[in-house]
């Protein structure tokens, strides 16, 4: 303290004693105000902040004891040190004075060294009191700062648009912000003492949530500092609210005390219901679309098959065959042989045994042709009782060989009503038959010759025969 | 002059050493202090006389108490002692007239001593 001077009030009705006292106190560097009696002292005490009051005991009207009692009854923040001057030495008197608020006594006549020593004691007590007061004020300011920061944090927590709850180390709910209150229809009163897993999710998820929350509280390194985002864990769960399912995602991290020990956890909740519902809807849609696609592909495949298949025999139909032939003749990538096949005397068979039996024969011929054609060949029904086979990568002798195989297979099959035979005409793509049309014409011409030569035989086209 | 000084010394009512301790050698303060005492003690004496005259022993006693304190504050030991004895007697309703006269004599000596008090040069 730079200023060691004290403001001292002296109440003394004897002007000579007052003079002596003023002299002594001013010599010690203090500021002195003299009151002529107790009531004047009482008035002055209100006007100035005196740290020390030195009062004569015996004064008219308000005496020293009464002055002590009045000053003490004020309960001022700043302590006033009260000294009574007396010739009285009775122990009872002194005890009464101390009980009423006197701190110390001086005797008349004044002894200056004693006064100095007693003022040192007074100063020590007042300094201690000042220090205590300053500390109390500082503490009060710190409390204010802490309170303000607490309030700010609380407003931040409460106002977050994400539902947040905190829980203690036993999992008991401590706080919930407004968003959480809204999501969970919490009332702040009802919340405390409830376990977080009992309030946050359906009973079916409670055990899982309990494990999650207790892991947050227990399984973290206690020596670590404040909560780090890495400490956060997440959990997804489902909750029924008003008979609707809520899909929720919780992110939780531990809460630590000043010493780093975990005292609880905070869990922020994100409502994924909309996303999860959309996701579910989308998955359903995709599944439906896939099923439809499969059905469509299968229908297309069937349609394609139907469009290129002869309904009676199951062989390829004429349209498909013509396409194949056109492509193959255009490519000219290999030797092509075309066999034109006709069931002998089929009209007569039909007339004699009926169309149903005739159809059975055609179906069976189709099966035999299909079974005996080499791989890579195309067998088709050309129309009526006419069939065609397109062979790739064969020369004339290969074509003849295949034709003979087919002719024999038909001939040797056991037929129900009468033997069935076929006539075959072969044409090769080449100098005399350069496209699909001329190839068909050539094969047809060869077939016609097989017919005129007695049926159940193989003929090659005239041009080939001449060339050979 | 020399003789008078000796006489003064013989009847000295103030403890000069005591006063010097209070004043710390400030002669002006010493002079003010003893003048104040001289004036206030004479006023006290008047109050005491009047009070005794009308048998108001309480007022006389209180005034004697003040005079006693005042006297002891300035090192006027004899005044203080006489005032103390008178005060004690008054508490037993005894008015010691001869002692009261002695107080008056002593206070007269105080006045004389104060009049001759050395002032600051």
Coordinates of C-alpha atoms in Angstrom, one line a residue:
Chain A
X1 CA 0.0 0.0 0.0
X2 CA 1.5 3.3 -1.1
X3 CA -0.5 5.4 1.1
X4 CA 0.1 4.3 4.7
X5 CA -2.0 7.2 6.1
X6 CA -5.2 6.3 7.9
X7 CA -8.2 8.4 8.3
X8 CA -8.8 8.6 12.0
X9 CA -11.7 10.0 13.9
X10 CA -11.0 11.1 17.5
X11 CA -14.0 11.6 19.8
X12 CA -12.8 13.5 22.9
X13 CA -14.7 16.1 25.0
X14 CA -11.5 17.3 26.7
X15 CA -9.8 19.7 24.2
X16 CA -6.4 19.3 25.9
X17 CA -6.5 15.5 25.5
X18 CA -7.7 15.9 22.0
X19 CA -4.8 18.2 21.2
X20 CA -2.3 15.7 22.6
X21 CA -3.9 12.9 20.7
X22 CA -4.1 14.8 17.4
X23 CA -0.4 15.8 17.8
X24 CA 0.7 12.2 18.3
X25 CA -1.4 10.7 15.5
X26 CA -0.4 13.4 13.0
X27 CA 3.2 12.7 13.8
X28 CA 2.6 9.1 12.8
X29 CA 1.4 10.4 9.5
X30 CA -2.4 10.0 9.9
X31 CA -5.3 12.2 9.0
X32 CA -7.1 13.2 12.1
X33 CA -10.6 14.6 12.6
X34 CA -11.7 15.7 16.1
X35 CA -15.2 15.4 17.4
X36 CA -16.1 17.2 20.6
X37 CA -18.5 14.5 21.9
X38 CA -20.1 11.2 20.9
X39 CA -23.0 12.6 18.9
X40 CA -20.8 14.8 16.8
X41 CA -18.5 11.8 16.2
X42 CA -21.6 9.8 15.2
X43 CA -22.5 12.5 12.6
X44 CA -19.0 12.8 11.3
X45 CA -18.7 9.0 11.0
X46 CA -21.4 9.1 8.3
X47 CA -19.7 11.8 6.3
X48 CA -16.3 10.3 6.0
X49 CA -15.0 6.8 5.7
X50 CA -12.9 6.5 8.9
X51 CA -10.8 3.3 9.3
X52 CA -10.1 4.0 12.9
X53 CA -12.2 5.6 15.6
X54 CA -10.5 6.5 18.9
X55 CA -13.0 7.6 21.4
X56 CA -13.0 8.8 25.0
X57 CA -15.1 6.5 27.2
X58 CA -16.7 9.1 29.4
X59 CA -18.4 11.8 27.3
X60 CA -21.7 13.6 27.9
X61 CA -24.8 12.3 25.9
X62 CA -23.4 9.7 23.6
X63 CA -20.4 8.1 25.4
X64 CA -17.7 5.9 24.0
X65 CA -19.5 2.6 24.6
X66 CA -22.7 3.9 22.9
X67 CA -20.6 5.1 19.9
X68 CA -19.0 1.6 19.6
X69 CA -22.4 0.0 19.7
X70 CA -23.8 2.3 17.0
X71 CA -20.9 1.9 14.6
X72 CA -21.0 -1.9 15.0
X73 CA -24.7 -2.1 14.4
X74 CA -24.1 -0.7 10.8
X75 CA -22.6 -3.9 9.5
X76 CA -20.5 -2.0 7.0
X77 CA -18.4 -3.9 4.5
X78 CA -15.3 -1.9 5.6
X79 CA -14.3 -2.8 9.1
X80 CA -13.8 0.1 11.4
X81 CA -11.2 -0.4 14.2
X82 CA -12.5 1.0 17.5
X83 CA -10.3 2.1 20.3
X84 CA -11.6 3.3 23.6
X85 CA -9.6 5.7 25.8
X86 CA -10.1 5.2 29.5
X87 CA -8.7 5.5 32.9
X88 CA -11.0 2.6 33.8
X89 CA -9.1 -0.5 34.6
X90 CA -12.0 -2.7 35.7
X91 CA -12.0 -6.0 33.9
X92 CA -15.8 -6.1 33.7
X93 CA -15.9 -2.7 32.1
X94 CA -13.4 -3.8 29.4
X95 CA -15.1 -7.0 28.7
X96 CA -18.4 -5.2 28.3
X97 CA -16.7 -2.7 25.9
X98 CA -15.2 -5.5 23.9
X99 CA -18.6 -7.2 23.7
X100 CA -20.1 -4.0 22.4
X101 CA -17.5 -3.7 19.7
X102 CA -14.3 -2.2 21.0
X103 CA -11.1 -3.6 19.5
X104 CA -8.6 -2.0 21.8
X105 CA -8.0 0.3 24.8
X106 CA -5.8 3.3 25.5
X107 CA -5.2 4.7 28.9
X108 CA -4.7 8.3 30.0
X109 CA -2.3 9.9 30.1
X110 CA -1.4 9.0 26.5
X111 CA 1.8 7.0 26.1
X112 CA 3.1 7.7 22.6
X113 CA 5.2 4.5 22.1
X114 CA 2.1 2.5 23.2
X115 CA -0.2 4.4 20.9
X116 CA 2.3 3.7 18.0
X117 CA 2.4 0.0 18.8
X118 CA -1.4 -0.3 19.1
X119 CA -1.8 1.5 15.7
X120 CA 0.5 -1.1 14.2
X121 CA -1.8 -3.8 15.4
X122 CA -4.8 -1.9 14.0
X123 CA -3.1 -1.4 10.7
X124 CA -2.3 -5.2 10.5
X125 CA -5.9 -6.1 11.1
X126 CA -7.2 -3.5 8.7
X127 CA -4.8 -4.7 6.0
X128 CA -5.9 -8.2 6.5
X129 CA -9.4 -7.1 6.2
X130 CA -8.7 -5.1 3.0
X131 CA -6.9 -8.2 1.5
X132 CA -9.9 -10.4 2.4
X133 CA -12.3 -7.9 0.9
X134 CA -10.2 -7.6 -2.3
X135 CA -10.1 -11.4 -2.5
X136 CA -13.8 -11.6 -2.0
X137 CA -14.4 -9.0 -4.7
X138 CA -12.1 -10.8 -7.1
X139 CA -13.8 -14.1 -6.3
X140 CA -17.2 -12.5 -6.9
X141 CA -15.9 -11.2 -10.3
X142 CA -14.6 -14.6 -11.2
X143 CA -17.9 -16.1 -10.2
X144 CA -19.6 -13.6 -12.5
X145 CA -17.3 -14.5 -15.4
X146 CA -17.9 -18.2 -14.8
X147 CA -21.6 -17.7 -14.6
X148 CA -21.6 -15.7 -17.8
X149 CA -19.6 -18.3 -19.6
X150 CA -21.8 -21.0 -18.2
X151 CA -24.9 -19.1 -19.4
X152 CA -23.4 -18.6 -22.9
X153 CA -22.5 -22.3 -23.1
X154 CA -25.9 -23.2 -21.9
X155 CA -27.6 -21.0 -24.5
X156 CA -25.4 -22.5 -27.2
X157 CA -26.2 -26.0 -26.1
X158 CA -29.9 -25.4 -25.7
X159 CA -30.2 -23.5 -29.0
X160 CA -28.4 -26.1 -31.2
X161 CA -30.7 -27.2 -34.0
X162 CA -29.4 -30.8 -33.5
X163 CA -31.0 -32.7 -30.6
X164 CA -28.3 -33.2 -27.9
X165 CA -28.5 -34.9 -24.5
X166 CA -25.9 -35.4 -21.9
X167 CA -25.6 -38.2 -19.4
X168 CA -23.4 -39.0 -16.4
X169 CA -21.1 -41.9 -15.9
X170 CA -24.0 -44.2 -14.8
X171 CA -25.9 -43.3 -18.0
X172 CA -28.4 -41.1 -16.2
X173 CA -29.8 -38.3 -18.3
X174 CA -28.6 -34.8 -17.2
X175 CA -29.5 -32.3 -19.9
X176 CA -31.4 -32.2 -23.1
X177 CA -31.5 -29.2 -25.4
X178 CA -34.6 -27.7 -26.9
X179 CA -34.3 -29.8 -30.1
X180 CA -34.0 -33.0 -28.0
X181 CA -37.0 -32.0 -25.9
X182 CA -38.9 -31.6 -29.1
X183 CA -37.7 -34.8 -30.7
X184 CA -38.4 -36.9 -27.5
X185 CA -41.2 -34.8 -26.1
X186 CA -39.1 -34.5 -22.9
X187 CA -40.2 -32.2 -20.2
X188 CA -37.2 -31.0 -18.3
X189 CA -38.7 -32.2 -15.0
X190 CA -39.4 -35.7 -16.1
X191 CA -36.0 -36.2 -17.6
X192 CA -33.7 -36.4 -14.6
X193 CA -32.9 -39.8 -13.1
X194 CA -34.0 -41.6 -16.2
X195 CA -31.4 -43.8 -17.9
X196 CA -30.4 -42.5 -21.3
X197 CA -31.1 -45.9 -23.1
X198 CA -34.5 -46.1 -21.6
X199 CA -35.5 -42.7 -23.0
X200 CA -33.7 -42.6 -26.3
X201 CA -34.9 -45.7 -28.0
X202 CA -37.4 -48.6 -28.1
X203 CA -37.0 -51.4 -25.6
X204 CA -35.7 -53.6 -28.4
X205 CA -32.6 -51.3 -28.9
X206 CA -32.1 -50.4 -25.2
X207 CA -29.5 -53.1 -24.5
X208 CA -27.5 -52.1 -27.6
X209 CA -27.7 -48.4 -26.7
X210 CA -26.7 -49.2 -23.1
X211 CA -23.6 -50.9 -24.3
X212 CA -22.8 -48.0 -26.6
X213 CA -23.3 -45.3 -23.9
X214 CA -21.3 -47.2 -21.2
X215 CA -18.5 -47.7 -23.8
X216 CA -18.3 -43.9 -24.2
X217 CA -18.1 -43.4 -20.5
X218 CA -15.7 -46.3 -19.7
X219 CA -13.6 -47.2 -22.6
X220 CA -11.7 -44.0 -23.2
X221 CA -8.2 -43.2 -22.1
X222 CA -8.5 -41.2 -18.9
X223 CA -5.1 -39.6 -19.3
X224 CA -6.2 -37.8 -22.5
X225 CA -7.1 -34.2 -22.5
X226 CA -10.4 -32.7 -23.5
X227 CA -12.9 -34.6 -25.7
X228 CA -11.5 -35.0 -29.2
X229 CA -13.7 -35.7 -32.3
X230 CA -11.7 -39.0 -32.6
X231 CA -13.3 -40.2 -29.4
X232 CA -16.7 -39.9 -31.0
X233 CA -18.7 -43.1 -31.7
X234 CA -21.9 -43.5 -33.6
X235 CA -24.9 -45.7 -33.3
X236 CA -28.0 -46.1 -35.4
X237 CA -31.3 -47.2 -33.9
X238 CA -35.0 -47.2 -34.4
X239 CA -37.6 -45.6 -32.3
X240 CA -41.4 -45.7 -32.4
X241 CA -43.1 -42.3 -32.1
X242 CA -46.8 -42.0 -32.5
X243 CA -46.9 -45.4 -34.2
X244 CA -44.3 -44.3 -36.8
X245 CA -40.8 -45.5 -37.0
X246 CA -38.0 -43.0 -36.5
X247 CA -34.5 -43.9 -37.8
X248 CA -31.9 -42.1 -35.7
X249 CA -28.2 -41.7 -35.8
X250 CA -26.4 -40.8 -32.6
X251 CA -22.9 -39.5 -32.3
X252 CA -21.5 -39.5 -28.8
X253 CA -18.3 -38.5 -27.1
X254 CA -17.1 -38.4 -23.5
X255 CA -17.4 -35.4 -21.2
X256 CA -14.4 -34.8 -19.0
X257 CA -13.8 -33.0 -15.7
X258 CA -10.9 -30.6 -15.2
X259 CA -8.6 -33.5 -14.2
X260 CA -9.3 -35.4 -17.4
X261 CA -11.5 -38.0 -15.8
X262 CA -14.6 -38.9 -17.7
X263 CA -17.7 -37.8 -15.9
X264 CA -20.3 -38.6 -18.6
X265 CA -21.1 -38.2 -22.3
X266 CA -22.8 -36.1 -24.8
X267 CA -24.9 -37.6 -27.6
X268 CA -26.1 -35.6 -30.7
X269 CA -28.9 -37.2 -32.6
X270 CA -29.6 -36.9 -36.3
X271 CA -33.1 -37.9 -37.5
X272 CA -32.5 -40.1 -40.6
X273 CA -36.2 -41.1 -40.9
X274 CA -36.7 -39.1 -44.2
X275 CA -33.5 -40.4 -45.7
X276 CA -34.0 -44.0 -44.5
X277 CA -37.6 -43.9 -45.8
X278 CA -36.5 -42.6 -49.2
X279 CA -33.7 -45.2 -49.3
X280 CA -36.2 -48.0 -48.5
X281 CA -38.5 -46.7 -51.2
X282 CA -35.7 -46.5 -53.7
X283 CA -34.5 -50.0 -52.9
X284 CA -38.0 -51.2 -53.5
X285 CA -38.3 -49.3 -56.7
X286 CA -34.9 -50.7 -58.0
X287 CA -36.0 -54.2 -57.1
X288 CA -39.3 -53.7 -58.9
X289 CA -37.5 -52.3 -62.0
X290 CA -35.1 -55.1 -62.0
X291 CA -37.9 -57.6 -61.9
X292 CA -39.7 -55.9 -64.7
X293 CA -36.5 -55.8 -66.8
X294 CA -36.1 -59.5 -66.3
X295 CA -39.6 -60.1 -67.3
X296 CA -39.2 -57.9 -70.3
X297 CA -36.0 -59.5 -71.4
X298 CA -37.6 -62.9 -71.0
X299 CA -40.6 -61.7 -73.0
X300 CA -38.4 -60.3 -75.7
X301 CA -36.4 -63.5 -75.8
X302 CA -39.6 -65.5 -76.2
X303 CA -40.9 -63.0 -78.8
X304 CA -37.7 -63.3 -80.7
X305 CA -37.9 -67.1 -80.5
X306 CA -41.5 -67.0 -81.6
X307 CA -40.6 -64.7 -84.5
X308 CA -37.9 -66.9 -85.8
X309 CA -39.3 -70.3 -85.0
X310 CA -41.7 -72.5 -86.9
X311 CA -44.6 -73.1 -84.6
X312 CA -45.3 -76.7 -85.8
X313 CA -41.8 -78.2 -86.0
X314 CA -39.9 -76.0 -83.6
X315 CA -37.3 -75.5 -86.3
X316 CA -36.3 -72.0 -87.5
X317 CA -38.9 -70.5 -89.8
X318 CA -38.5 -69.3 -93.3
X319 CA -38.0 -65.6 -92.4
X320 CA -35.1 -66.4 -90.0
X321 CA -33.5 -68.8 -92.7
X322 CA -33.7 -66.1 -95.4
X323 CA -32.0 -63.6 -93.1
X324 CA -29.2 -66.1 -92.3
X325 CA -28.8 -67.0 -96.0
X326 CA -28.6 -63.4 -97.0
X327 CA -26.0 -62.6 -94.4
X328 CA -24.0 -65.7 -95.2
X329 CA -24.0 -65.1 -99.0
X330 CA -23.0 -61.4 -98.5
X331 CA -20.1 -62.3 -96.2
X332 CA -18.9 -65.1 -98.5
X333 CA -16.5 -65.9 -95.7
X334 CA -16.8 -69.7 -96.1
X335 CA -18.1 -72.3 -98.5
X336 CA -21.8 -72.5 -98.3
X337 CA -24.1 -75.4 -99.3
X338 CA -27.9 -75.2 -99.4
X339 CA -30.0 -78.3 -99.2
X340 CA -33.6 -78.0 -100.3
X341 CA -35.7 -80.9 -98.8
X342 CA -39.2 -82.1 -99.7
X343 CA -41.2 -84.9 -98.0
X344 CA -42.2 -87.4 -100.7
X345 CA -45.9 -87.9 -101.6
X346 CA -46.9 -85.8 -98.6
X347 CA -50.1 -84.6 -100.3
X348 CA -51.3 -88.1 -100.7
X349 CA -50.4 -88.9 -97.0
X350 CA -52.4 -85.9 -95.9
X351 CA -55.3 -86.9 -98.0
X352 CA -55.2 -90.5 -96.8
X353 CA -54.4 -90.0 -93.0
X354 CA -55.6 -86.4 -92.4
X355 CA -53.8 -83.2 -91.6
X356 CA -53.2 -84.1 -87.9
X357 CA -51.2 -87.2 -88.9
X358 CA -49.5 -85.1 -91.6
X359 CA -48.5 -82.5 -89.0
X360 CA -47.1 -85.3 -86.8
X361 CA -44.9 -86.5 -89.7
X362 CA -43.7 -82.9 -90.4
X363 CA -42.8 -82.5 -86.6
X364 CA -40.9 -85.7 -86.6
X365 CA -39.0 -84.9 -89.9
X366 CA -38.1 -81.6 -88.2
X367 CA -36.7 -83.4 -85.2
X368 CA -34.7 -85.9 -87.3
X369 CA -33.2 -83.1 -89.4
X370 CA -32.4 -81.0 -86.4
X371 CA -30.8 -84.1 -84.6
X372 CA -28.6 -85.0 -87.7
X373 CA -27.4 -81.6 -88.9
X374 CA -23.8 -80.8 -88.0
X375 CA -23.1 -78.0 -85.6
X376 CA -23.1 -74.5 -87.2
X377 CA -25.7 -75.5 -89.8
X378 CA -29.2 -73.9 -89.9
X379 CA -32.2 -76.2 -90.4
X380 CA -35.5 -74.5 -91.1
X381 CA -39.0 -75.2 -92.4
X382 CA -39.3 -73.4 -95.7
X383 CA -43.1 -73.9 -96.1
X384 CA -45.6 -76.8 -96.4
X385 CA -43.6 -80.0 -96.5
X386 CA -40.4 -78.2 -97.7
X387 CA -37.4 -77.9 -95.4
X388 CA -34.0 -76.2 -96.0
X389 CA -30.6 -76.8 -94.4
X390 CA -27.8 -74.3 -94.8
X391 CA -24.3 -75.8 -94.2
X392 CA -21.2 -73.7 -93.6
X393 CA -17.6 -74.7 -94.3
X394 CA -18.4 -77.7 -96.5
X395 CA -17.5 -78.7 -100.0
X396 CA -19.8 -80.6 -102.3
X397 CA -18.8 -84.0 -101.0
X398 CA -19.4 -82.8 -97.4
X399 CA -22.8 -81.6 -98.4
X400 CA -23.6 -84.8 -100.2
X401 CA -22.5 -86.7 -97.1
X402 CA -24.7 -84.7 -94.8
X403 CA -27.6 -85.1 -97.3
X404 CA -27.2 -88.8 -97.4
X405 CA -27.1 -89.0 -93.6
X406 CA -30.4 -87.1 -93.5
X407 CA -32.1 -89.1 -96.3
X408 CA -31.2 -92.4 -94.6
X409 CA -32.2 -91.2 -91.1
X410 CA -35.7 -90.3 -92.5
X411 CA -36.0 -93.5 -94.5
X412 CA -34.9 -95.7 -91.6
X413 CA -37.1 -94.1 -89.0
X414 CA -40.1 -96.3 -88.1
X415 CA -43.2 -94.3 -89.3
X416 CA -46.7 -95.2 -88.0
X417 CA -48.7 -95.4 -91.2
X418 CA -46.4 -95.9 -94.1
X419 CA -42.7 -95.3 -94.8
X420 CA -41.7 -91.7 -95.3
X421 CA -38.8 -90.5 -97.5
X422 CA -37.4 -87.2 -98.6
X423 CA -35.9 -85.8 -101.8
X424 CA -33.0 -83.5 -101.5
X425 CA -31.5 -80.9 -103.9
X426 CA -28.1 -79.5 -103.2
X427 CA -26.6 -76.2 -104.5
X428 CA -23.3 -74.6 -103.6
X429 CA -22.6 -70.9 -103.5
X430 CA -20.1 -70.2 -106.3
X431 CA -19.7 -69.2 -110.0
X432 CA -23.2 -70.2 -111.0
X433 CA -25.0 -69.3 -107.8
X434 CA -23.7 -66.0 -106.6
X435 CA -26.4 -64.8 -104.3
X436 CA -29.1 -66.1 -102.1
X437 CA -31.8 -66.0 -104.7
X438 CA -29.8 -67.9 -107.4
X439 CA -28.7 -70.3 -104.7
X440 CA -32.3 -71.1 -103.8
X441 CA -33.3 -71.4 -107.5
X442 CA -30.4 -73.8 -108.0
X443 CA -31.2 -76.0 -105.0
X444 CA -34.9 -76.0 -106.0
X445 CA -33.9 -77.1 -109.6
X446 CA -31.9 -80.0 -108.1
X447 CA -34.7 -80.9 -105.8
X448 CA -37.0 -81.0 -108.8
X449 CA -34.7 -83.4 -110.6
X450 CA -34.6 -85.7 -107.5
X451 CA -38.4 -85.8 -107.7
X452 CA -38.5 -86.6 -111.4
X453 CA -35.8 -89.2 -111.0
X454 CA -38.0 -91.2 -108.6
X455 CA -37.7 -89.4 -105.2
X456 CA -35.9 -90.6 -102.0
X457 CA -32.7 -89.4 -103.5
X458 CA -30.1 -86.6 -103.7
X459 CA -29.4 -84.4 -106.7
X460 CA -26.9 -81.6 -107.1
X461 CA -27.7 -78.6 -109.2
X462 CA -27.2 -78.8 -112.9
X463 CA -24.4 -76.3 -113.0
X464 CA -22.4 -78.2 -110.4
X465 CA -23.0 -81.4 -112.2
X466 CA -21.7 -79.9 -115.5
X467 CA -18.7 -78.4 -113.7
X468 CA -18.0 -81.8 -112.2
Chain B
X1 CA 15.3 37.8 37.3
X2 CA 17.5 35.0 38.3
X3 CA 15.6 34.8 41.6
X4 CA 12.3 34.6 39.9
X5 CA 13.3 31.9 37.6
X6 CA 14.4 29.8 40.6
X7 CA 11.1 30.5 42.2
X8 CA 9.3 29.4 39.1
X9 CA 11.3 26.3 39.0
X10 CA 10.3 25.5 42.6
X11 CA 6.6 25.7 42.0
X12 CA 6.6 24.1 38.5
X13 CA 3.2 22.4 37.9
X14 CA 4.0 20.9 34.5
X15 CA 6.3 17.9 33.9
X16 CA 8.5 19.6 31.2
X17 CA 10.1 16.3 30.1
X18 CA 6.6 14.8 29.6
X19 CA 5.5 17.8 27.5
X20 CA 8.7 17.7 25.5
X21 CA 8.0 14.1 24.7
X22 CA 4.5 15.0 23.4
X23 CA 5.6 18.0 21.4
X24 CA 8.8 16.5 20.2
X25 CA 10.5 19.9 20.8
X26 CA 7.8 21.9 19.1
X27 CA 7.7 24.9 21.4
X28 CA 4.8 26.6 19.7
X29 CA 2.7 23.4 20.2
X30 CA 3.8 23.3 23.8
X31 CA 2.8 26.9 24.4
X32 CA -0.6 26.2 22.7
X33 CA -1.1 23.1 24.7
X34 CA -0.4 24.6 28.1
X35 CA -2.5 27.7 27.2
X36 CA -5.4 25.5 26.3
X37 CA -5.0 23.6 29.6
X38 CA -4.9 26.9 31.5
X39 CA -8.1 28.1 29.9
X40 CA -10.0 24.9 30.0
X41 CA -9.0 24.1 33.6
X42 CA -10.2 27.5 34.8
X43 CA -13.5 27.0 33.0
X44 CA -13.7 23.5 34.7
X45 CA -13.0 25.2 38.1
X46 CA -15.9 27.6 37.6
X47 CA -18.2 24.7 36.6
X48 CA -17.1 22.8 39.7
X49 CA -17.6 25.8 42.0
X50 CA -21.1 26.5 40.6
X51 CA -22.1 22.9 40.8
X52 CA -21.0 22.5 44.4
X53 CA -22.7 25.7 45.4
X54 CA -26.0 24.3 44.2
X55 CA -25.2 20.8 45.6
X56 CA -25.0 19.3 42.0
X57 CA -22.4 16.8 43.0
X58 CA -22.8 14.7 39.9
X59 CA -21.9 17.6 37.5
X60 CA -19.0 18.6 39.8
X61 CA -17.8 15.0 39.9
X62 CA -17.9 14.6 36.1
X63 CA -16.1 17.9 35.6
X64 CA -13.4 16.9 38.1
X65 CA -13.0 13.6 36.1
X66 CA -12.5 15.6 32.9
X67 CA -10.1 18.0 34.6
X68 CA -8.1 15.0 36.0
X69 CA -7.8 13.5 32.5
X70 CA -6.9 16.8 31.0
X71 CA -4.2 17.5 33.6
X72 CA -2.7 14.1 33.3
X73 CA -2.6 14.6 29.5
X74 CA -0.3 17.6 29.8
X75 CA 1.8 16.3 32.7
X76 CA 0.2 18.5 35.3
X77 CA 0.4 15.8 37.8
X78 CA -0.5 17.7 41.0
X79 CA -3.7 19.1 39.4
X80 CA -4.6 15.6 38.3
X81 CA -4.0 14.1 41.7
X82 CA -6.1 16.7 43.5
X83 CA -8.9 16.4 41.0
X84 CA -8.9 12.7 41.4
X85 CA -9.1 12.9 45.2
X86 CA -11.9 15.4 45.0
X87 CA -13.8 13.2 42.5
X88 CA -13.4 10.2 44.8
X89 CA -14.7 12.2 47.8
X90 CA -17.6 13.5 45.9
X91 CA -18.6 10.0 45.1
X92 CA -19.1 9.6 48.8
X93 CA -20.8 13.0 48.9
X94 CA -17.9 14.6 50.7
X95 CA -16.9 18.1 49.7
X96 CA -13.4 18.7 50.9
X97 CA -13.3 22.5 51.0
X98 CA -9.6 22.8 51.9
X99 CA -8.6 20.5 49.0
X100 CA -10.8 22.5 46.7
X101 CA -8.9 25.6 47.8
X102 CA -5.7 23.8 47.2
X103 CA -6.9 23.1 43.7
X104 CA -7.6 26.7 43.1
X105 CA -4.1 27.6 44.4
X106 CA -2.4 25.1 42.1
X107 CA -4.4 26.2 39.1
X108 CA -3.4 29.8 39.8
X109 CA 0.2 28.6 39.8
X110 CA -0.5 26.9 36.5
X111 CA -1.8 30.2 35.0
X112 CA 1.3 32.0 36.2
X113 CA 3.6 29.3 34.8
X114 CA 1.8 29.4 31.5
X115 CA 2.1 33.2 31.3
X116 CA 5.9 32.8 31.6
X117 CA 6.0 29.9 29.2
X118 CA 9.0 30.2 26.8
X119 CA 7.8 30.9 23.3
X120 CA 9.4 30.0 20.0
X121 CA 12.3 32.3 19.3

